[in-house]
Short mmCIF file of C-alpha atoms in Angstrom, two decimals:
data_model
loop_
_atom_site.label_atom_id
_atom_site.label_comp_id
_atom_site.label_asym_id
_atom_site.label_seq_id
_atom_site.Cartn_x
_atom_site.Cartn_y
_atom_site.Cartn_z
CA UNK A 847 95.66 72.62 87.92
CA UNK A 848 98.98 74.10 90.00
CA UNK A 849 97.75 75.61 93.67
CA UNK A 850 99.69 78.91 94.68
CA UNK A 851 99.12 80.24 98.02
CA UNK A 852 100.66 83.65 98.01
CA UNK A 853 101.25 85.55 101.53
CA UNK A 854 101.12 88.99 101.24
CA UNK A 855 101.15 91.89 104.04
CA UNK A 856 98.90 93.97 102.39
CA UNK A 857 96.00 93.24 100.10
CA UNK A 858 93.02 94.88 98.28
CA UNK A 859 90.97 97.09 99.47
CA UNK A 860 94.27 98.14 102.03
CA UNK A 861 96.21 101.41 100.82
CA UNK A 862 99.74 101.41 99.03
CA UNK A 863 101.82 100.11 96.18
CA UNK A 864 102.55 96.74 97.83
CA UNK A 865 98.52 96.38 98.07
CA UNK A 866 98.28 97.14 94.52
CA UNK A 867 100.95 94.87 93.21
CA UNK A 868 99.61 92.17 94.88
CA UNK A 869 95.95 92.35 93.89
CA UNK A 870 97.33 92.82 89.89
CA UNK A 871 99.63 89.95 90.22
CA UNK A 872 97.26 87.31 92.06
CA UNK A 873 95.03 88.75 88.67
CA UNK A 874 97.52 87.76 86.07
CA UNK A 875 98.14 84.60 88.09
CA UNK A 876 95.00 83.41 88.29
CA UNK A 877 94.39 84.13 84.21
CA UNK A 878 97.23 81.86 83.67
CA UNK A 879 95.36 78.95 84.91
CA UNK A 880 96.78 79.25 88.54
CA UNK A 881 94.30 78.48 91.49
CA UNK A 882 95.91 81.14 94.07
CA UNK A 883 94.92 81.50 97.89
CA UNK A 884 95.65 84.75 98.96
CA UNK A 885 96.70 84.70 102.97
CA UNK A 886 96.72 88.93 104.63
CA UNK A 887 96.85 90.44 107.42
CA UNK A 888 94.37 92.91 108.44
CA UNK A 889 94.49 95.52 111.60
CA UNK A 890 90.39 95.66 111.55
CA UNK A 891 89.97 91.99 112.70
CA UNK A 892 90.31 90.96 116.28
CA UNK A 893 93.87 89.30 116.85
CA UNK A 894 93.79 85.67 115.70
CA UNK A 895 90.93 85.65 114.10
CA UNK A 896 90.29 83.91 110.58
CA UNK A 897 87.24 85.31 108.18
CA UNK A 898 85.53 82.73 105.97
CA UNK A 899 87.10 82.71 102.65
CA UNK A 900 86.19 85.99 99.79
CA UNK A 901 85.56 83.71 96.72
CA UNK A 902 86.98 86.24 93.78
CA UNK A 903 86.46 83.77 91.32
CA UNK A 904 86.86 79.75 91.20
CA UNK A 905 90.62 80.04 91.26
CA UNK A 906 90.86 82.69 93.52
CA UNK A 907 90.34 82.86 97.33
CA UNK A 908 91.41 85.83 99.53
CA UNK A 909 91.72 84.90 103.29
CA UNK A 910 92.27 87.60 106.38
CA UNK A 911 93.93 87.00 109.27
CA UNK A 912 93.58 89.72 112.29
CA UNK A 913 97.21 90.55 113.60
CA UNK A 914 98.14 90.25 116.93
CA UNK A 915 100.33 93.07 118.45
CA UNK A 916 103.34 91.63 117.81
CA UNK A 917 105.03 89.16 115.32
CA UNK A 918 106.19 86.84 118.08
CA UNK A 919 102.67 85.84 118.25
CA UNK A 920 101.45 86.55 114.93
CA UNK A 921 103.90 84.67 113.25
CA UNK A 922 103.19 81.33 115.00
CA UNK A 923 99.35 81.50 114.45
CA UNK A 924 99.59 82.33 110.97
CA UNK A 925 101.70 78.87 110.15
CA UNK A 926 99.07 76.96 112.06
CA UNK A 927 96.58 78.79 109.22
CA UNK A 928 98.91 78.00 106.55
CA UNK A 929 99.17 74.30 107.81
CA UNK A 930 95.18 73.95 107.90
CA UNK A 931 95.24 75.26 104.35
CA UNK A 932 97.78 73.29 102.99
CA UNK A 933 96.46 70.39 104.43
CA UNK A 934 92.96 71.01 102.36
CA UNK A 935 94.46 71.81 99.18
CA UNK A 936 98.11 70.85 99.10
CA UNK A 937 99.89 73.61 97.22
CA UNK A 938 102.50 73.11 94.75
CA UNK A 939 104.24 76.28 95.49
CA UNK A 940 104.39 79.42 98.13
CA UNK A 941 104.95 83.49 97.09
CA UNK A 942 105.62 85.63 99.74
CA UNK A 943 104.88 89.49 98.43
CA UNK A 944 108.01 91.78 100.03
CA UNK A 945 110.89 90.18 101.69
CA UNK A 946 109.92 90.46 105.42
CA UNK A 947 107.46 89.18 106.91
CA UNK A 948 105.86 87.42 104.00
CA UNK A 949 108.79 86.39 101.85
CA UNK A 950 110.28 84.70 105.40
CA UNK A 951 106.84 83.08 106.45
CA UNK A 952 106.51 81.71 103.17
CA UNK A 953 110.15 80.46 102.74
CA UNK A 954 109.94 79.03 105.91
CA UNK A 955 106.86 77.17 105.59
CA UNK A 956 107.51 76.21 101.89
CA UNK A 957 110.54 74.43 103.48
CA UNK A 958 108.98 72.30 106.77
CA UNK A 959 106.16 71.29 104.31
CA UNK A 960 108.94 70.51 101.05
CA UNK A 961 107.44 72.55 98.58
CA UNK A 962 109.00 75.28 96.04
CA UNK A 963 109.13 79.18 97.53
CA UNK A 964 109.32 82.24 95.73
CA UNK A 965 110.09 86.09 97.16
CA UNK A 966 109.47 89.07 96.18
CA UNK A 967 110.95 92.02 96.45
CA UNK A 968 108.76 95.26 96.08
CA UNK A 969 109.79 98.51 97.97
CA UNK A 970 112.49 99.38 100.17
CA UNK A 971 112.66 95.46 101.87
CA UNK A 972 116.85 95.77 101.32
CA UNK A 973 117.23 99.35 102.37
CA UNK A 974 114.88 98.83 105.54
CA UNK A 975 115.51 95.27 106.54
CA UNK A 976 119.19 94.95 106.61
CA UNK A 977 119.47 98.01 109.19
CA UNK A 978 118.69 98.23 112.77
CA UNK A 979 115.82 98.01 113.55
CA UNK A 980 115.41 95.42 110.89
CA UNK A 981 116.64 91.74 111.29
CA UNK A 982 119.69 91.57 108.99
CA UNK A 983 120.18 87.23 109.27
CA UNK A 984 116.58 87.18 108.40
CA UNK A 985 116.52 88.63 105.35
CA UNK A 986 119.73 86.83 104.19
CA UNK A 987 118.73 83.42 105.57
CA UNK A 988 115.10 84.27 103.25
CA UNK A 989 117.24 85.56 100.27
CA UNK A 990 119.48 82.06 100.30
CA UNK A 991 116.73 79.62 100.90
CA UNK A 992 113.82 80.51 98.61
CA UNK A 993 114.21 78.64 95.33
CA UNK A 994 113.17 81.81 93.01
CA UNK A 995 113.65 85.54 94.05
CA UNK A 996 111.98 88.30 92.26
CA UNK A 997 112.50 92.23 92.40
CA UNK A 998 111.00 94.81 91.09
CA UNK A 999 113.76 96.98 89.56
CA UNK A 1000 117.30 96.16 87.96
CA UNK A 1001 118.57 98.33 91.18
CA UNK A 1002 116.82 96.26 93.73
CA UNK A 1003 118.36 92.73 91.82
CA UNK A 1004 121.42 94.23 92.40
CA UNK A 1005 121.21 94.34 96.17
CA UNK A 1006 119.94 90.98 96.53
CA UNK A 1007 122.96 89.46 94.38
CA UNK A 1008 125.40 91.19 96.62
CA UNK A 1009 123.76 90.38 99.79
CA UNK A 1010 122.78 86.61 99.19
CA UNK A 1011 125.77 85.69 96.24
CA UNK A 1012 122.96 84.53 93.89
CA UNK A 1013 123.12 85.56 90.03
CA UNK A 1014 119.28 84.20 89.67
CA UNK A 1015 117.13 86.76 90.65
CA UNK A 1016 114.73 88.21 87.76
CA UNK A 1017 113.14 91.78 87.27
CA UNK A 1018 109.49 91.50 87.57
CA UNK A 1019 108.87 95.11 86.82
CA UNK A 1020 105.60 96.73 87.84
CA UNK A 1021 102.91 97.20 85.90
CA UNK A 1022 100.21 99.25 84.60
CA UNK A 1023 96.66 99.14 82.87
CA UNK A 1024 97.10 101.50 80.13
CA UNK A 1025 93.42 101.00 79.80
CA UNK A 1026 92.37 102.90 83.25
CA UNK A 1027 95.52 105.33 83.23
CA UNK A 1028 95.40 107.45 80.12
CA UNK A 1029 95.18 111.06 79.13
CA UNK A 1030 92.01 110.83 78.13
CA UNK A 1031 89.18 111.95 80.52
CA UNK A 1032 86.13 110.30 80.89
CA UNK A 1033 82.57 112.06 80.69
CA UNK A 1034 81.32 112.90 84.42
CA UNK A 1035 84.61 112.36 85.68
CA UNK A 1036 85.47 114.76 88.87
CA UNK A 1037 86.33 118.21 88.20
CA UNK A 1038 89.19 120.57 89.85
CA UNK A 1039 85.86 123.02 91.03
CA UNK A 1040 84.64 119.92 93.11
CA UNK A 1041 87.59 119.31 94.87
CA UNK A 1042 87.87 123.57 95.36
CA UNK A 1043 90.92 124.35 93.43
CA UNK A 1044 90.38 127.09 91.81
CA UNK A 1045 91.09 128.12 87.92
CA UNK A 1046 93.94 129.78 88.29
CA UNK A 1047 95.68 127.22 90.68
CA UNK A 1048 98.87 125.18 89.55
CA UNK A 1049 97.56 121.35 91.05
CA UNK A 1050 100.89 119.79 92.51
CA UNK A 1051 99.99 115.96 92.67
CA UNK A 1052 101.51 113.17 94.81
CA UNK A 1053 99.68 109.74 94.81
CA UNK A 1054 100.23 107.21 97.62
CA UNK A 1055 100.45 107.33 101.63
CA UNK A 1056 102.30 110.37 101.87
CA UNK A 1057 104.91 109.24 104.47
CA UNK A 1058 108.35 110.49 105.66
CA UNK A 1059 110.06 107.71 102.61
CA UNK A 1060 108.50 109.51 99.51
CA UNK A 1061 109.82 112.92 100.98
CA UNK A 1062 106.33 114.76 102.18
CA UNK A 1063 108.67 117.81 103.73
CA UNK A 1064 110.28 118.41 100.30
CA UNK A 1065 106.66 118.28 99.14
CA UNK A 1066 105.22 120.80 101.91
CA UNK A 1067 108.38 122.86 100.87
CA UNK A 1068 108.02 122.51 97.10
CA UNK A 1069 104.40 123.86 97.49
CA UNK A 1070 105.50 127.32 99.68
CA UNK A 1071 108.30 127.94 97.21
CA UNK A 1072 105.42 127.64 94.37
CA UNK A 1073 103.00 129.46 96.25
CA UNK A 1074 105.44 132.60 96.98
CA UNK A 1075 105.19 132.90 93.19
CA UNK A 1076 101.85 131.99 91.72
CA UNK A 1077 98.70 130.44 93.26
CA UNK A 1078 99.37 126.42 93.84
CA UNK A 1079 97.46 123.78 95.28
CA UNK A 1080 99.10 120.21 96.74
CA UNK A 1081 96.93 117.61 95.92
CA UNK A 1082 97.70 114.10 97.65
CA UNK A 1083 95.54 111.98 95.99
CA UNK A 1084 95.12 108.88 99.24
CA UNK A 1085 96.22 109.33 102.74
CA UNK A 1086 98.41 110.44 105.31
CA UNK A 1087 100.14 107.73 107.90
CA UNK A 1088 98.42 107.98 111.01
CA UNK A 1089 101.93 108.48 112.78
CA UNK A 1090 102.85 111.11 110.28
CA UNK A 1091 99.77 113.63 110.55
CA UNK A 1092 101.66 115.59 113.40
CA UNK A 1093 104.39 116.97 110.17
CA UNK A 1094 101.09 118.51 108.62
CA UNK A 1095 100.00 119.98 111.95
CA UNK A 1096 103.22 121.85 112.90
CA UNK A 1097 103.04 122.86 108.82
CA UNK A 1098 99.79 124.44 109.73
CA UNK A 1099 101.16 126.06 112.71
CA UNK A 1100 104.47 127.54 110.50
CA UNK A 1101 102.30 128.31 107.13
CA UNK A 1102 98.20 128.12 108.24
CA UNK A 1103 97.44 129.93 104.37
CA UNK A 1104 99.64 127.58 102.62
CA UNK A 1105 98.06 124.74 104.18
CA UNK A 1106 94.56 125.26 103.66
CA UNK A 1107 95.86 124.54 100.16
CA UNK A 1108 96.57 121.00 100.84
CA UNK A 1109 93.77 118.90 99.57
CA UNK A 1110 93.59 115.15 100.24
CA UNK A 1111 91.21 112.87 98.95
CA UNK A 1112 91.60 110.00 101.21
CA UNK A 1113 91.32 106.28 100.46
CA UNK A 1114 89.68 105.85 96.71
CA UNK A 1115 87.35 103.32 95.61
CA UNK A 1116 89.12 102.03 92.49
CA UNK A 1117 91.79 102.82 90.19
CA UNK A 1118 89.54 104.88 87.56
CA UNK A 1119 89.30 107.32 90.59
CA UNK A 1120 92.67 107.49 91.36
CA UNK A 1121 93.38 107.95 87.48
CA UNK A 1122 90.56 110.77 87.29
CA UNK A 1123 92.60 112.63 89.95
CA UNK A 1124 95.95 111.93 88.82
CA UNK A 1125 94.76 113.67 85.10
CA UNK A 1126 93.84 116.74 87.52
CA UNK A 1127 97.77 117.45 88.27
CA UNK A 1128 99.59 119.84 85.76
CA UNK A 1129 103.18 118.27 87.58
CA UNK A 1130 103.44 114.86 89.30
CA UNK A 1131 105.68 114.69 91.99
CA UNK A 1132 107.36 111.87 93.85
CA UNK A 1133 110.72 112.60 95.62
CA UNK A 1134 110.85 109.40 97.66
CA UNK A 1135 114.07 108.80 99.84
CA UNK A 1136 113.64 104.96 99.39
CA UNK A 1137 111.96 103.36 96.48
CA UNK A 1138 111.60 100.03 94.63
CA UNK A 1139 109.63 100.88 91.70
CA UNK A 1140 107.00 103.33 92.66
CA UNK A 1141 103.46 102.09 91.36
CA UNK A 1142 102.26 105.81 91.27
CA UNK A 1143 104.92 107.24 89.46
CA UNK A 1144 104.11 104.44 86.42
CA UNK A 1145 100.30 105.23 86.66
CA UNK A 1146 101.00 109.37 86.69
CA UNK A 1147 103.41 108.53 83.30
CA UNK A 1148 100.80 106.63 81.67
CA UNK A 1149 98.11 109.67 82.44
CA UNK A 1150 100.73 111.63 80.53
CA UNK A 1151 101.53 113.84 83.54
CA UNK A 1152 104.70 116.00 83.66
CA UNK A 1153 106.61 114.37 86.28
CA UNK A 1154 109.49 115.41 89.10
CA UNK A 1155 111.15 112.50 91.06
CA UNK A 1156 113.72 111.60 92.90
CA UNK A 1157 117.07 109.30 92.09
CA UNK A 1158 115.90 106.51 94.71
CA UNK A 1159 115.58 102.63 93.72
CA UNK A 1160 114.38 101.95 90.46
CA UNK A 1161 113.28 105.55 89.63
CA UNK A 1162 116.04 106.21 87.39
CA UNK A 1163 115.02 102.85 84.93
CA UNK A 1164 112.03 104.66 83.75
CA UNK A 1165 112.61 108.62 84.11
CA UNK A 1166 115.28 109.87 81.74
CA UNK A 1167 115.85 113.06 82.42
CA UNK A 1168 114.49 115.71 80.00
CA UNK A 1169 113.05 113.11 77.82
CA UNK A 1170 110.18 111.92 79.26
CA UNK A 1171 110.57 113.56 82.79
CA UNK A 1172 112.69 115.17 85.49
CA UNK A 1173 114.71 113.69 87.76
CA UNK A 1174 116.62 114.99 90.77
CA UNK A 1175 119.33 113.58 92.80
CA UNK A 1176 118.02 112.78 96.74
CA UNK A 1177 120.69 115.32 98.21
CA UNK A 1178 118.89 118.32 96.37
CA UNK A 1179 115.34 117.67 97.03
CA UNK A 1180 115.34 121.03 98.53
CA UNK A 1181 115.09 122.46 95.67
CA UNK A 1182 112.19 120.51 94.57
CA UNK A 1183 110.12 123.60 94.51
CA UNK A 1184 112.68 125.43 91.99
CA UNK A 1185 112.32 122.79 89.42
CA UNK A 1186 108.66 122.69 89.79
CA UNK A 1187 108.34 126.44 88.63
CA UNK A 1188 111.15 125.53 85.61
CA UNK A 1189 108.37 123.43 85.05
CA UNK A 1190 105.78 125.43 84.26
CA UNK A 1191 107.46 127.74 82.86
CA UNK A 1192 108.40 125.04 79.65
CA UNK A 1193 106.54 126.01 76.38
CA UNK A 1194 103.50 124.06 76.11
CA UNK A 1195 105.09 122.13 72.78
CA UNK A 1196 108.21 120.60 74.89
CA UNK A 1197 105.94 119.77 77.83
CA UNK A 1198 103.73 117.87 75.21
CA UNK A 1199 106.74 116.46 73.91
CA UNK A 1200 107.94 115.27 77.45
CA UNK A 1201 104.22 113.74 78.55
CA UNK A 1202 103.92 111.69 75.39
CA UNK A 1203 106.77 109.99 75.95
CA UNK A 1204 106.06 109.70 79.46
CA UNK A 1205 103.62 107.56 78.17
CA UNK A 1206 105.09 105.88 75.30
CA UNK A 1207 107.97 104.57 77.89
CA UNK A 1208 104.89 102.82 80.12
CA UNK A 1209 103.38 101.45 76.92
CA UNK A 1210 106.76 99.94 75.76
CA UNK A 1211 107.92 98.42 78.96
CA UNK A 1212 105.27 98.59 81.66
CA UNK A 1213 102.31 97.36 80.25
CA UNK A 1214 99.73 94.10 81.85
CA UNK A 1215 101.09 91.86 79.11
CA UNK A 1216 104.54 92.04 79.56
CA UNK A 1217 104.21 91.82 83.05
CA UNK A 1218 102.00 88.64 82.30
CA UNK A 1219 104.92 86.92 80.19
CA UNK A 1220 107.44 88.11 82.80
CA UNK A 1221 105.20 86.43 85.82
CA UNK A 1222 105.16 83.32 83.23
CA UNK A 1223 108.52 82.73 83.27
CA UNK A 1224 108.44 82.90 87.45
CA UNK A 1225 105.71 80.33 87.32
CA UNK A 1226 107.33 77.80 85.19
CA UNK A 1227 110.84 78.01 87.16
CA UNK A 1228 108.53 77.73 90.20
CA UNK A 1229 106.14 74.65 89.58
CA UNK A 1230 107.64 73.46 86.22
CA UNK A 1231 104.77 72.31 83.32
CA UNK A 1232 102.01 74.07 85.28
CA UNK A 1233 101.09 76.74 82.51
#
């Protein structure tokens, strides 16, 4: 049996896409027949220290590092982990989930201990990394070195081939459980009264960590412009960054009745919950200013919501316009609000129209078992004959 240890920032239960990706792919990994050892980062653990091992399952092992305050030291400790692990169960290959740090640790250590590396590339590594603040010889030197480079959108491969000069890199698209995230709802599931939207309220939906990147002012806008002409609700269905809370206070301050019609559910248990909410929205909305391939824009498809997004990353692989959704270029998110009431206002036969093939597009491109042969064919260029 072929050992993967796959480094990853972020990690279920932790909030986000990148989380979510991570936890679904280690899945599919270990179904193949791969024992994986998942190494994360956590902010709840004292710095330095190593938990015992979460057995998932006899091929899967999750272990949590606590981060120091900066990488400097971070980085250093985490290699003398990796080295203790690798010296136990000798791995035939590294994955490091998102470019930096991960996809540098593990390219890095795949290299001092001569073993096969693999990156990558989820979000907005390229469009954050190769600016200041971010380390621009970094992400190159990780982009030229690894042996295999993933990314999640035809946009994102793009990038990579013009900043490393490789024509390698495959499109390991996202995926979704069609399963979890369909129109239909589930008896019991949670109803609009319990989360105090009324009857008459339009539910605006956004799924994620609402953040400045996925364009929360055009979504505080969007939901005035609404409200000035019928009775709306914003419904974020996760949480708001910490560092980002002070956008919804001066909101408050500018618009106090409009934002008492803000609901957010915080951190969900599991993706049936986040699918029960997401079948709440009448229009989906995600005008991110970066994106790779947004995991919550997929899911809200496959629920068969009506969905409004932005140009950014991958976004416009999925969305064609008028077809199966609306898209809108980043420089007139302002106006987000507008197309929201054009919306609603669509007869009820072309919205139908629209959602179903919302969800026929997930179905024929972004399903668990494509995304299972796709992660295949990374496996067998990364540890050849071991599935």
């Amino acid at each position: 049996m072929k050992r993967l240890l796959f480094i990853t920032e972020r990690f279920a239960p932790d909030l986000g896409g990148l989380a979510r990706s991570g936890t679904r792919l280690v899945a599919t990994l270990s179904q193949l027949g791969i024992e994986v050892d998942v190494v994360t980062w956590s902010r709840y653990l004292q710095p330095g220290e190593v938990l015992p091992p979460e057995t998932v399952d006899t091929k899967l092992r999750v272990y949590r590092i606590g981060l120091y305050r900066h990488w400097d030291m971070t980085m250093p400790h985490t290699l003398n982990v990796l080295e203790w692990l690798h010296s136990s169960h000798q791995y035939d290959g590294v994955w490091g989930h998102y470019l930096f740090p991960s996809g540098f640790l593990a390219t890095w250590f795949a290299g001092l201990q001569g073993i096969a590396s693999t990156v990558s590339a989820r979000g907005n590594d390229i469009d954050k990394e190769m600016f200041p603040p971010g380390d621009f010889s970094r992400l190159q030197w990780t982009l030229q070195h690894t042996q295999v480079i993933t990314a999640v959108s035809a946009d994102m491969a793009g990038k990579i081939r013009l900043l490393s000069g490789r024509d390698d890199v495959l499109v390991l698209k996202n995926a979704v459980d069609t399963e979890i995230f369909a129109p239909q709802q589930v008896i019991g599931e949670i109803s609009r009264e319990s989360l105090g939207i009324a009857p008459e309220e339009v539910v605006l939906g956004f799924c994620g960590e609402l953040r400045e990147k996925k364009g929360q002012q055009f979504l505080l806008n969007a939901l005035t412009t609404v409200r000035n002409q019928r009775p709306a609700c914003l419904l974020i269905i996760g949480e708001v960054r910490a560092n980002q809370e002070s956008v919804l206070q001066f909101y408050a301050t500018q618009q106090p009745e409009n934002a008492q019609r803000i609901i957010v559910t915080g951190h969900l248990p599991d993706t049936p919950a986040v699918a029960a909410h997401l079948r709440l929205c009448d229009v989906y909305l995600q005008p991110s200013l970066w994106e790779g391939m947004p995991n919550a824009l997929l899911e809200a498809m496959a629920c068969g919501c009506c969905c409004i997004a932005s140009d950014a990353g991958g976004i416009p692989e999925v969305i064609i316009h008028g077809e199966n959704g609306f898209m809108m270029p980043r420089s007139q998110l302002h106006k987000l609000g507008e197309a929201v009431l054009e919306c609603l206002a669509m007869p009820s036969t072309i919205k139908s129209q629209i959602t179903q093939a919302a969800r026929d597009r997930i179905l024929q491109e972004y399903s668990i078992a494509q995304e299972q042969q796709r992660l295949q064919a990374v496996i067998e260029r990364l540890m050849p004959n071991s599935v």
